[in-house]
Coordinates of C-alpha atoms and ligand atoms in Angstrom, one line a residue:
Chain A
X1 CA -20.4 -25.5 16.8
X2 CA -17.2 -23.4 16.9
X3 CA -14.4 -24.2 19.2
X4 CA -10.9 -22.7 19.4
X5 CA -8.0 -24.0 21.5
X6 CA -4.9 -21.8 22.2
X7 CA -5.5 -20.0 19.0
X8 CA -2.7 -17.5 18.0
X9 CA -2.3 -15.5 14.8
X10 CA 0.8 -13.5 13.7
X11 CA 0.5 -11.3 10.7
X12 CA 3.6 -11.0 8.4
X13 CA 5.9 -13.0 10.6
X14 CA 9.6 -12.3 10.2
X15 CA 9.1 -8.8 8.7
X16 CA 9.4 -5.5 10.5
X17 CA 5.6 -5.3 10.4
X18 CA 5.2 -8.5 12.4
X19 CA 2.1 -8.3 14.5
X20 CA 0.7 -10.7 17.1
X21 CA -3.0 -10.0 16.4
X22 CA -4.5 -12.6 18.7
X23 CA -2.9 -14.8 21.4
X24 CA -4.0 -17.9 23.2
X25 CA -7.7 -17.7 22.5
X26 CA -9.8 -20.6 23.7
X27 CA -13.5 -20.4 23.4
X28 CA -16.5 -22.5 22.6
X29 CA -19.6 -21.2 20.8
X30 CA -22.6 -23.5 21.1
X31 CA -25.4 -24.0 18.7
X32 CA -28.2 -21.5 19.2
X33 CA -26.1 -19.0 21.1
X34 CA -26.1 -15.3 20.4
X35 CA -22.5 -14.1 21.2
X36 CA -21.3 -10.5 21.2
X37 CA -17.6 -9.8 20.7
X38 CA -16.4 -6.4 21.9
X39 CA -13.0 -4.9 22.2
X40 CA -11.0 -1.8 21.5
X41 CA -9.8 -1.0 17.9
X42 CA -7.1 -3.3 17.0
X43 CA -7.9 -5.8 19.7
X44 CA -8.1 -8.6 17.1
X45 CA -11.8 -9.1 16.7
X46 CA -11.8 -9.2 12.9
X47 CA -8.8 -11.5 12.9
X48 CA -10.5 -13.9 15.4
X49 CA -13.7 -14.2 13.4
X50 CA -11.9 -14.8 10.2
X51 CA -10.6 -18.0 11.8
X52 CA -14.1 -19.2 12.3
X53 CA -14.6 -19.8 8.6
X54 CA -11.0 -20.7 7.7
X55 CA -10.2 -17.5 5.9
X56 CA -7.2 -17.1 8.2
X57 CA -5.3 -20.1 9.4
X58 CA -4.0 -20.3 13.0
X59 CA -0.3 -19.6 13.4
X60 CA -0.6 -22.0 16.4
X61 CA -3.5 -23.5 18.1
X62 CA -6.6 -25.1 16.6
X63 CA -10.1 -24.1 15.4
X64 CA -12.8 -26.7 15.1
X65 CA -16.1 -26.1 13.2
X66 CA -18.6 -28.9 14.0
X67 CA -15.6 -30.9 15.2
X68 CA -13.6 -30.5 12.0
X69 CA -10.1 -29.1 12.4
X70 CA -9.9 -26.2 9.9
X71 CA -6.2 -26.5 9.4
X72 CA -6.3 -30.3 8.7
X73 CA -4.9 -30.9 5.2
X74 CA -8.1 -32.6 4.0
X75 CA -10.6 -30.2 5.6
X76 CA -13.3 -29.1 3.2
X77 CA -12.9 -25.3 3.5
X78 CA -15.8 -24.5 1.3
X79 CA -18.1 -26.6 3.4
X80 CA -16.8 -24.8 6.5
X81 CA -17.4 -21.5 4.8
X82 CA -20.9 -22.5 3.9
X83 CA -21.6 -23.5 7.5
X84 CA -20.2 -20.4 9.0
X85 CA -21.5 -17.4 7.1
X86 CA -19.2 -14.4 7.6
X87 CA -20.3 -10.8 6.8
X88 CA -17.4 -8.4 6.6
X89 CA -17.3 -4.9 7.7
X90 CA -18.9 -2.6 5.1
X91 CA -20.0 -5.6 3.0
X92 CA -21.7 -3.3 0.5
X93 CA -18.3 -2.3 -0.8
X94 CA -18.1 -5.7 -2.3
X95 CA -21.1 -5.8 -4.6
X96 CA -20.1 -7.2 -8.0
X97 CA -23.3 -7.9 -10.0
X98 CA -25.6 -5.6 -11.9
X99 CA -28.7 -6.6 -9.9
X100 CA -29.3 -7.3 -6.3
X101 CA -30.8 -10.7 -7.2
X102 CA -27.6 -11.8 -9.0
X103 CA -25.5 -10.5 -6.2
X104 CA -27.3 -12.5 -3.6
X105 CA -27.2 -15.5 -5.9
X106 CA -23.4 -15.5 -6.0
X107 CA -23.1 -17.7 -3.0
X108 CA -25.7 -20.3 -3.9
X109 CA -24.5 -20.5 -7.5
X110 CA -21.0 -21.3 -6.2
X111 CA -22.6 -24.2 -4.5
X112 CA -23.7 -25.4 -8.0
X113 CA -27.4 -25.6 -7.1
X114 CA -30.1 -25.8 -9.7
X115 CA -31.6 -22.6 -11.0
X116 CA -34.8 -23.1 -9.0
X117 CA -33.0 -23.8 -5.8
X118 CA -30.9 -20.7 -6.3
X119 CA -34.0 -18.6 -6.8
X120 CA -35.5 -20.1 -3.7
X121 CA -32.4 -19.3 -1.6
X122 CA -32.3 -15.7 -2.9
X123 CA -36.0 -15.0 -2.1
X124 CA -35.7 -16.6 1.3
X125 CA -32.5 -14.6 2.2
X126 CA -34.1 -11.4 1.0
X127 CA -37.2 -12.1 3.1
X128 CA -35.0 -12.8 6.2
X129 CA -33.3 -9.4 6.0
X130 CA -36.6 -7.6 5.0
X131 CA -35.6 -6.6 1.5
X132 CA -38.7 -5.8 -0.6
X133 CA -38.9 -8.1 -3.6
X134 CA -39.1 -5.1 -6.0
X135 CA -35.6 -4.1 -5.0
X136 CA -34.2 -7.3 -6.2
X137 CA -34.0 -6.2 -9.8
X138 CA -32.4 -2.8 -9.0
X139 CA -28.7 -2.3 -9.2
X140 CA -27.2 -2.8 -5.7
X141 CA -25.4 0.6 -6.1
X142 CA -28.8 2.3 -6.3
X143 CA -30.1 1.2 -2.9
X144 CA -30.1 3.3 0.3
X145 CA -27.3 2.7 2.9
X146 CA -29.5 0.5 5.1
X147 CA -30.8 -1.5 2.1
X148 CA -27.3 -2.0 0.7
X149 CA -26.2 -3.4 4.0
X150 CA -29.2 -5.8 4.2
X151 CA -28.7 -6.9 0.6
X152 CA -25.1 -7.7 1.4
X153 CA -26.0 -9.7 4.4
X154 CA -28.6 -11.5 2.4
X155 CA -25.8 -12.6 0.1
X156 CA -24.3 -14.6 2.9
X157 CA -27.6 -15.8 4.3
X158 CA -28.4 -17.2 0.8
X159 CA -25.9 -20.0 1.5
X160 CA -28.1 -21.1 4.5
X161 CA -25.3 -21.0 7.0
X162 CA -25.8 -22.5 10.5
X163 CA -23.8 -19.7 12.1
X164 CA -23.9 -16.1 11.1
X165 CA -20.9 -14.0 12.0
X166 CA -21.2 -10.3 11.5
X167 CA -18.4 -7.8 11.7
X168 CA -19.7 -4.4 12.8
X169 CA -23.0 -4.8 10.9
X170 CA -24.4 -1.5 12.0
X171 CA -21.3 0.7 11.4
X172 CA -22.3 3.8 9.4
X173 CA -26.1 3.2 9.5
X174 CA -28.6 5.8 10.8
X175 CA -30.5 4.9 14.0
X176 CA -33.5 3.7 12.1
X177 CA -31.4 1.4 9.8
X178 CA -29.6 0.2 12.9
X179 CA -32.7 -0.8 14.8
X180 CA -34.3 -2.4 11.8
X181 CA -31.1 -4.5 11.1
X182 CA -30.7 -5.6 14.8
X183 CA -34.4 -6.6 15.0
X184 CA -33.9 -8.7 11.9
X185 CA -30.8 -10.4 13.3
X186 CA -32.6 -11.1 16.5
X187 CA -35.4 -12.6 14.6
X188 CA -33.0 -14.9 12.7
X189 CA -31.6 -16.0 16.0
X190 CA -35.0 -16.8 17.4
X191 CA -35.6 -18.9 14.3
X192 CA -32.6 -21.1 15.3
X193 CA -29.6 -19.4 13.7
X194 CA -26.4 -19.2 15.8
X195 CA -25.2 -15.6 15.7
X196 CA -21.8 -14.0 16.5
X197 CA -21.9 -10.2 16.5
X198 CA -18.8 -8.0 16.6
X199 CA -19.6 -4.5 17.5
X200 CA -18.2 -1.3 19.0
X201 CA -21.6 -0.3 20.2
X202 CA -22.4 -1.5 23.6
X203 CA -26.1 -0.5 23.0
X204 CA -26.2 -2.9 20.0
X205 CA -24.7 -5.7 22.0
X206 CA -26.9 -5.1 25.1
X207 CA -30.0 -5.3 22.9
X208 CA -29.1 -8.6 21.3
X209 CA -26.4 -10.7 22.8
X210 CA -26.8 -13.4 25.6
X211 CA -23.1 -13.8 26.1
X212 CA -20.3 -11.4 25.6
X213 CA -16.6 -12.1 24.9
X214 CA -14.3 -9.1 25.6
X215 CA -11.0 -9.0 23.7
X216 CA -8.2 -6.8 24.9
X217 CA -4.8 -6.7 23.1
X218 CA -5.5 -10.0 21.4
X219 CA -6.5 -11.9 24.5
X220 CA -9.8 -12.8 26.0
X221 CA -10.3 -10.5 28.9
X222 CA -13.8 -11.6 29.9
X223 CA -16.3 -14.2 28.7
X224 CA -19.7 -14.4 30.3
X225 CA -23.3 -13.6 30.3
X226 CA -24.3 -10.0 29.2
X227 CA -25.3 -9.2 32.8
X228 CA -22.0 -10.5 34.1
X229 CA -19.9 -8.5 31.7
X230 CA -21.8 -5.3 32.0
X231 CA -21.6 -5.4 35.8
X232 CA -17.8 -5.0 35.5
X233 CA -17.9 -1.4 34.4
X234 CA -14.5 -0.6 36.0
X235 CA -12.6 -3.4 34.2
X236 CA -14.2 -2.5 30.9
X237 CA -13.3 1.2 31.5
X238 CA -9.7 0.2 32.1
X239 CA -9.7 -1.4 28.6
X240 CA -11.1 1.7 27.0
X241 CA -14.6 0.3 26.7
X242 CA -17.8 1.5 28.3
X243 CA -21.0 -0.1 29.5
X244 CA -24.3 0.9 27.9
X245 CA -25.5 4.3 28.9
X246 CA -28.6 2.8 30.5
X247 CA -26.3 0.7 32.8
X248 CA -24.6 3.9 33.9
X249 CA -27.8 5.6 34.8
X250 CA -29.1 2.5 36.6
X251 CA -25.8 2.3 38.6
X252 CA -26.2 5.9 39.6
X253 CA -29.8 5.4 40.7
X254 CA -28.7 2.4 42.7
X255 CA -26.1 4.6 44.4
X256 CA -28.9 7.0 45.4
X257 CA -30.6 4.1 47.2
X258 CA -33.2 3.2 44.6
X259 CA -33.7 -0.5 44.5
X260 CA -33.0 -1.6 40.9
X261 CA -32.5 -5.2 39.9
X262 CA -29.3 -6.3 38.3
X263 CA -29.0 -6.8 34.6
X264 CA -30.8 -3.7 33.3
X265 CA -29.0 -2.4 30.3
X266 CA -31.4 -1.6 27.5
X267 CA -33.8 1.2 27.2
X268 CA -36.7 -1.2 27.1
X269 CA -35.7 -2.9 30.4
X270 CA -35.1 0.4 32.1
X271 CA -38.5 1.7 31.0
X272 CA -40.2 -1.4 32.5
X273 CA -38.2 -1.0 35.8
X274 CA -38.9 2.7 36.1
X275 CA -42.6 2.3 35.3
X276 CA -42.8 -0.5 37.9
X277 CA -41.1 1.7 40.5
X278 CA -43.5 4.6 39.7
X279 CA -46.6 2.5 40.0
X280 CA -45.4 1.1 43.3
X281 CA -44.7 4.5 44.6
X282 CA -48.2 5.6 43.6
X283 CA -49.9 2.8 45.4
X284 CA -48.1 3.6 48.6
Chain B
X1 CA 0.8 -14.0 -2.9
X2 CA -0.4 -10.4 -3.3
X3 CA 0.9 -9.4 0.1
X4 CA 4.4 -10.3 -1.1
X5 CA 4.6 -7.4 -3.5
X6 CA 7.2 -5.1 -2.1
X7 CA 7.2 -2.7 -5.1
X8 CA 6.0 0.6 -4.0
X9 CA 6.1 -0.1 -0.3
X10 CA 8.1 2.0 2.1
X11 CA 10.4 0.2 4.6
X12 CA 10.9 2.7 7.4
X13 CA 14.5 3.2 8.5
X14 CA 17.2 5.7 9.2
X15 CA 20.1 4.3 7.2
X16 CA 22.4 6.4 4.9
X17 CA 20.4 5.1 2.0
X18 CA 17.2 6.3 3.6
X19 CA 18.7 9.7 4.4
X20 CA 20.2 10.3 0.9
X21 CA 18.7 13.2 -1.0
X22 CA 15.8 11.8 -3.0
X23 CA 16.8 13.7 -6.1
X24 CA 20.1 11.8 -6.2
X25 CA 18.4 8.6 -5.4
X26 CA 16.0 9.0 -8.3
X27 CA 18.8 9.9 -10.7
X28 CA 20.9 6.9 -9.6
X29 CA 17.9 4.6 -10.0
X30 CA 17.4 5.9 -13.6
X31 CA 21.1 5.4 -14.3
X32 CA 20.9 1.9 -12.8
X33 CA 17.9 0.9 -14.8
X34 CA 19.4 2.3 -18.1
X35 CA 22.8 0.8 -17.6
X36 CA 21.3 -2.6 -16.9
X37 CA 20.5 -2.8 -20.6
X38 CA 24.0 -2.0 -21.7
X39 CA 25.8 -4.5 -19.5
X40 CA 27.5 -7.3 -21.5
X41 CA 29.0 -10.4 -20.0
X42 CA 28.4 -12.0 -16.6
X43 CA 31.2 -10.2 -14.9
X44 CA 29.3 -7.0 -15.4
X45 CA 26.2 -8.6 -13.8
X46 CA 28.5 -9.8 -11.0
X47 CA 29.5 -6.2 -10.2
X48 CA 25.8 -5.1 -10.3
X49 CA 24.9 -8.0 -8.0
X50 CA 27.5 -7.0 -5.4
X51 CA 26.5 -3.4 -5.7
X52 CA 22.8 -4.1 -5.3
X53 CA 23.2 -6.5 -2.4
X54 CA 25.6 -3.9 -0.8
X55 CA 23.1 -1.1 -1.1
X56 CA 20.3 -3.3 0.3
X57 CA 22.6 -4.3 3.2
X58 CA 23.5 -0.7 3.8
X59 CA 19.8 0.2 3.9
X60 CA 19.3 -2.4 6.6
X61 CA 16.6 -4.3 4.7
X62 CA 16.7 -8.1 4.8
X63 CA 17.7 -9.3 1.2
X64 CA 15.0 -12.0 1.2
X65 CA 12.4 -9.3 1.9
X66 CA 13.3 -7.5 -1.3
X67 CA 13.7 -10.6 -3.3
X68 CA 10.2 -11.7 -2.3
X69 CA 9.0 -8.8 -4.4
X70 CA 10.0 -10.8 -7.5
X71 CA 7.6 -13.6 -6.7
X72 CA 4.5 -12.1 -8.2
X73 CA 6.5 -11.4 -11.4
X74 CA 7.6 -15.0 -11.6
X75 CA 5.3 -15.7 -14.6
X76 CA 6.3 -12.6 -16.5
X77 CA 9.9 -13.6 -16.1
X78 CA 9.4 -17.2 -17.0
X79 CA 7.3 -16.2 -20.0
X80 CA 9.9 -13.8 -21.3
X81 CA 12.6 -16.4 -20.8
X82 CA 10.6 -19.0 -22.8
X83 CA 9.9 -16.6 -25.6
X84 CA 13.6 -15.8 -25.8
X85 CA 14.7 -19.4 -25.7
X86 CA 12.5 -20.5 -28.5
X87 CA 12.1 -17.5 -30.7
X88 CA 15.7 -16.4 -31.1
X89 CA 17.2 -17.7 -34.4
X90 CA 20.5 -19.5 -34.2
X91 CA 22.1 -22.9 -33.6
X92 CA 19.6 -25.4 -32.3
X93 CA 20.4 -26.6 -28.8
X94 CA 17.5 -29.0 -28.3
X95 CA 14.0 -29.7 -29.6
X96 CA 10.8 -29.6 -27.6
X97 CA 9.4 -33.2 -27.6
X98 CA 10.6 -33.7 -31.2
X99 CA 8.5 -30.8 -32.5
X100 CA 9.8 -28.2 -34.9
X101 CA 10.0 -25.8 -31.9
X102 CA 13.6 -25.5 -31.2
X103 CA 15.6 -23.9 -28.5
X104 CA 18.7 -22.1 -29.7
X105 CA 22.0 -21.5 -28.0
X106 CA 21.6 -17.8 -28.7
X107 CA 18.1 -17.9 -27.3
X108 CA 19.2 -19.5 -24.0
X109 CA 22.0 -16.9 -23.7
X110 CA 19.5 -14.1 -24.4
X111 CA 17.0 -15.6 -21.9
X112 CA 19.6 -15.6 -19.1
X113 CA 20.3 -12.0 -19.8
X114 CA 16.6 -11.0 -19.8
X115 CA 16.0 -12.8 -16.6
X116 CA 18.9 -11.1 -15.0
X117 CA 17.9 -7.7 -16.3
X118 CA 14.3 -8.0 -15.3
X119 CA 15.2 -9.2 -11.8
X120 CA 17.7 -6.5 -11.2
X121 CA 15.3 -3.9 -12.6
X122 CA 12.6 -4.9 -10.1
X123 CA 14.9 -5.3 -7.2
X124 CA 16.8 -2.1 -7.9
X125 CA 13.7 0.1 -8.4
X126 CA 12.1 -1.4 -5.3
X127 CA 15.2 -0.3 -3.3
X128 CA 14.3 3.3 -4.3
X129 CA 10.7 3.1 -3.1
X130 CA 11.6 1.0 -0.1
X131 CA 14.0 3.6 1.2
X132 CA 12.2 6.8 0.3
X133 CA 8.8 7.9 1.7
X134 CA 6.3 8.7 -1.0
X135 CA 6.5 12.4 0.0
X136 CA 10.3 12.4 -0.4
X137 CA 9.9 10.8 -3.8
X138 CA 7.4 13.3 -5.2
X139 CA 9.4 16.2 -3.9
X140 CA 12.5 14.9 -5.5
X141 CA 10.8 14.2 -8.7
X142 CA 9.2 17.6 -8.8
X143 CA 12.5 19.3 -8.2
X144 CA 14.2 17.3 -10.9
X145 CA 11.5 18.2 -13.4
X146 CA 11.5 21.8 -12.2
X147 CA 13.7 23.1 -15.1
X148 CA 11.3 21.6 -17.6
X149 CA 8.4 23.7 -16.3
X150 CA 9.6 26.5 -18.6
X151 CA 8.8 24.4 -21.7
X152 CA 5.4 23.6 -20.3
X153 CA 6.0 20.3 -18.4
X154 CA 3.5 20.2 -15.6
X155 CA 6.2 19.0 -13.1
X156 CA 4.1 19.4 -10.0
X157 CA 1.1 17.6 -11.4
X158 CA 3.2 14.8 -12.7
X159 CA 4.9 14.4 -9.4
X160 CA 1.6 14.5 -7.6
X161 CA 0.0 11.9 -9.8
X162 CA 3.0 9.6 -9.4
X163 CA 3.0 9.9 -5.6
X164 CA -0.7 9.2 -5.4
X165 CA -0.2 6.1 -7.7
X166 CA 2.7 4.9 -5.5
X167 CA 0.8 5.6 -2.4
X168 CA -2.2 3.5 -3.5
X169 CA -0.5 0.4 -4.7
X170 CA -0.4 -1.2 -1.3
X171 CA -3.9 0.1 -0.5
X172 CA -5.3 -1.5 -3.7
X173 CA -3.4 -4.8 -2.9
X174 CA -5.0 -4.8 0.5
X175 CA -8.4 -4.1 -1.0
X176 CA -8.0 -6.9 -3.5
X177 CA -7.1 -9.3 -0.6
X178 CA -10.2 -8.2 1.2
X179 CA -12.5 -8.7 -1.8
X180 CA -11.0 -12.1 -2.4
X181 CA -11.6 -13.0 1.2
X182 CA -15.2 -11.8 1.1
X183 CA -15.9 -13.8 -2.1
X184 CA -14.2 -16.9 -0.6
X185 CA -16.5 -16.5 2.3
X186 CA -19.4 -16.8 -0.2
X187 CA -18.1 -20.0 -1.6
X188 CA -16.0 -18.6 -4.5
X189 CA -13.2 -21.0 -5.4
X190 CA -9.9 -19.5 -6.5
X191 CA -7.7 -22.5 -5.8
X192 CA -9.0 -25.4 -7.8
X193 CA -9.7 -26.0 -11.5
X194 CA -7.6 -25.3 -14.5
X195 CA -6.0 -22.0 -15.3
X196 CA -9.1 -20.8 -17.3
X197 CA -11.5 -21.5 -14.5
X198 CA -9.2 -19.7 -12.1
X199 CA -8.9 -16.7 -14.4
X200 CA -12.7 -16.6 -14.7
X201 CA -13.1 -16.7 -10.9
X202 CA -11.0 -13.5 -10.8
X203 CA -13.3 -11.4 -12.9
X204 CA -15.9 -10.7 -10.2
X205 CA -13.1 -9.2 -8.2
X206 CA -12.7 -6.4 -10.7
X207 CA -16.1 -4.7 -10.2
X208 CA -15.7 -4.0 -6.5
X209 CA -12.1 -3.2 -7.0
X210 CA -12.8 -0.5 -9.5
X211 CA -15.7 0.8 -7.5
X212 CA -13.4 1.1 -4.5
X213 CA -10.8 2.8 -6.5
X214 CA -13.2 5.4 -7.8
X215 CA -14.7 5.9 -4.4
X216 CA -11.1 6.5 -3.0
X217 CA -10.3 8.9 -5.8
X218 CA -13.4 10.9 -5.1
X219 CA -12.7 11.0 -1.4
X220 CA -9.1 12.0 -2.0
X221 CA -10.1 14.8 -4.4
X222 CA -12.6 16.0 -1.9
X223 CA -10.1 15.9 1.0
X224 CA -7.5 17.8 -1.1
X225 CA -10.0 20.4 -2.2
X226 CA -11.3 21.0 1.3
X227 CA -7.8 21.7 2.4
X228 CA -7.5 24.3 -0.4
X229 CA -5.1 22.4 -2.5
X230 CA -4.5 24.1 -5.8
X231 CA -1.5 22.9 -7.7
X232 CA 2.1 23.8 -7.6
X233 CA 2.2 27.6 -7.7
X234 CA 3.8 29.2 -4.7
X235 CA 3.7 26.1 -2.6
X236 CA 6.3 25.9 0.2
X237 CA 7.6 22.7 1.6
X238 CA 7.5 21.2 5.0
X239 CA 10.8 19.6 4.5
X240 CA 13.5 21.3 2.6
X241 CA 15.9 19.1 0.7
X242 CA 19.6 19.4 1.4
X243 CA 22.2 17.8 -0.7
X244 CA 25.1 17.1 1.5
X245 CA 28.7 16.4 0.6
X246 CA 28.5 12.8 1.7
X247 CA 25.3 12.5 -0.5
X248 CA 27.3 13.7 -3.5
X249 CA 30.2 11.5 -2.7
X250 CA 28.2 8.3 -2.3
X251 CA 26.3 9.1 -5.5
X252 CA 29.5 9.5 -7.3
X253 CA 30.8 6.2 -6.0
X254 CA 27.6 4.5 -7.0
X255 CA 27.8 5.9 -10.5
X256 CA 31.4 4.8 -10.8
X257 CA 30.6 1.3 -9.8
X258 CA 27.8 1.1 -12.3
X259 CA 29.9 2.5 -15.0
X260 CA 32.6 -0.1 -14.2
X261 CA 29.9 -2.8 -14.5
X262 CA 29.3 -1.7 -18.1
X263 CA 32.9 -1.2 -19.1
X264 CA 34.1 -4.6 -17.9
X265 CA 31.8 -6.1 -20.5
X266 CA 33.3 -4.0 -23.3
X267 CA 36.8 -4.6 -22.3
X268 CA 36.3 -8.2 -23.2
X269 CA 37.0 -9.7 -19.8
X270 CA 34.6 -12.6 -20.2
Ligands
LIG301 N1 -3.5 -8.1 7.0 C1 -2.9 -7.6 8.1 N2 -1.5 -7.5 8.1 C2 -0.9 -7.0 9.1 N3 -1.4 -6.7 10.3 C3 -2.8 -6.8 10.4 C4 -3.6 -7.3 9.3 N4 -4.9 -7.2 9.7 C5 -4.9 -6.8 10.9 N5 -3.6 -6.5 11.4 C6 -3.3 -6.0 12.7 O1 -3.7 -6.9 13.7 C7 -4.3 -6.2 14.8 C8 -5.7 -6.7 15.0 O2 -6.5 -6.3 13.9 P1 -8.0 -6.6 13.8 O3 -8.5 -6.1 12.4 O4 -8.3 -8.0 14.1 O5 -8.6 -5.7 14.9 P2 -10.1 -5.3 15.3 O6 -10.3 -5.7 16.7 O7 -11.0 -5.9 14.3 O8 -10.2 -3.7 15.1 P3 -11.3 -2.8 14.6 O9 -12.3 -2.6 15.8 O10 -10.6 -1.5 14.3 O11 -12.0 -3.4 13.4 C9 -4.2 -4.8 14.5 O12 -3.2 -4.2 15.2 C10 -3.9 -4.7 13.0 O13 -3.1 -3.6 12.7
LIG302 MG1 -12.3 -5.1 12.7

C-alpha cells in the first residue's frame, strides 16, 4: 500500500533554520496492517506521515502509494490523498462549517459526488466513529472534547480512504474518550481498513498495533512486531521511550521466577495470565 | 509561499546591527521609511541600495533571505505599478492592444519609483524586525513613547500590543499552513482552477484561522493574568538598555548617508 525508499526530508534548506527532519527512511506498509509509529518529540513522526499522502514531498528518496510515485510530475495528488486519509494532531482545531454534518461533508463534496452519495458517506463515517445522528446538526464547536475528535476523524473517513493515518489521535482526551476512540479504530481495522497510528502513549499502541516502527532522531531505530519491540525495553529506554507499564510489571515478575509468557503488554492480557496462574496454583 | 514571509521574523545573531540599541534602530527605521518618499532621482536610490545591502551584510543575514520577504507582496507591487503606469496623465508611451487605455511616460517613471519605494520599505523594515528580538523592540518602542505618557498616550499598552502582534505573525502563518494542509488532506484543491475558484477555496481557511486566533488570545490573556501582569506602572526590566558611544556614532553615520541619498536628488545630479 505505502512504500518509502531512502526517504529524506529537510525543512527550510539553506536557511539558518535548516532541519533534517527525517533521514533514509525505507519502510513498507501492507494492506490490512495496523502499524504503530512511536518516537521521541521531534523524531520526525509527523513529517514522515505527511509524506504518505503527498502533503510533504521528499527532499530525496521516494514514496509510493499503491505503486504510484508521489513526486512524479503527473501523479494525481488528490487521488493519493483520498486513498490515504490523514488525521492531523488536534483535528478539531480545523472545523470550518456551522454544523457537524457539513463539516464531515467537506471531503466528499470536494470529490464532487452527488448530494445523495455525500449524505451516505457522512452517515457512514459518523456511524464508524460512533457519533450519534442527533449530533450531526449541532455546531462542531458545541461538542464535547471526545465528540469533537471523533467528528473530525469522521471528516477524513467520509472520503472512504483505504489507509487511515492518525497523528496522536488520543492526545488531550480523558481515559473514557481515549478507550472509546481506540476501540472504534480497532473496529475499523477489523473491517479491513489499514491503520497507521502515531502515538506517544505506549499503552495505546500496545492495545492496538500489530507492528511498531520506532523513530529516533529522524531514522528508523526498530521495525518489528509489537512483541519484538516491547521486548527491547533497554534500547527503547536509551531513546527516551518506555515500554507499557504492564510489560514492566511482567518483566519484574519474570525476574522473581514466575513463569510468564512473552508478549504480555496490555492490562487484558496480564489479567488473563495472572488469573491463569492463580487457578493453576489453586489446583495444586 | 506563506513560509517565505520574513517580515516580523527574528533572525538570531550577534552582529553590531543586532546589538545596537533598539531605540536608535527604531528611530533610524522611521527615518529610513520617511526619507524613502523624499528621494528623487536614481542616484539617491543607488545610495539607499548600497546602504541597505551594507546593513544587511553587516547583520550577517544572507541578502536573498531578506529579499524573499518581497515575494508574497509581488502582487501588491505589480498592481501598484500597473495603476501608476496607466492612470498617470501625461505623454502617451504605448497603448494596450489598441484600446484607449494608454501608458504614459510619466506613469512609467512613477511606477518605477513606486516599485523601488515599496521594495526598499519592506526590505528596510524587515531588517529592523530581523535583527531585534520582539522583546527588544517593545522595550525600545515603549521608551521612545515614554515622554508622551504625560499627555495620556498609553505607551506601555501600545508597545505591548505591537509586540504581541509581531510575535504572532509567524505563528499565524504556521497555523494557516497547517489548516491548508489539513484541508488538502480532505481533498480541497488550492492549485487548479481560475483565480476566482482559488479565492473561493481560501474562504474555508478563515473560520479555523480566526477560531485559532481567538483561542490563542484567550490563552495568552489567561497566562498573563496568572502571572499577575497588570500594565506598565512600576515595572522593572530584565534587560536595561544602554546606548553606547559606538551606537550613537553608527546611528549618526546611517542618518548622514540617508540624508545624502535625499540631497543628491535635489542637487540635480541626475
Ligand atoms: N514546518 C517546519 N519547518 C521547520 N522545521 C520543522 C517543521 N516541521 C517540523 N520541523 C522540525 O522537524 C523535526 C521533526 O518534526 P516532527 O513534527 O515531524 O516531529 P514529531 O516526531 O511529530 O514530534 P511530536 O511528537 O512533538 O509531534 C522537529 O525538529 C521540528 O522542529
Ligand atoms: Mg508530531
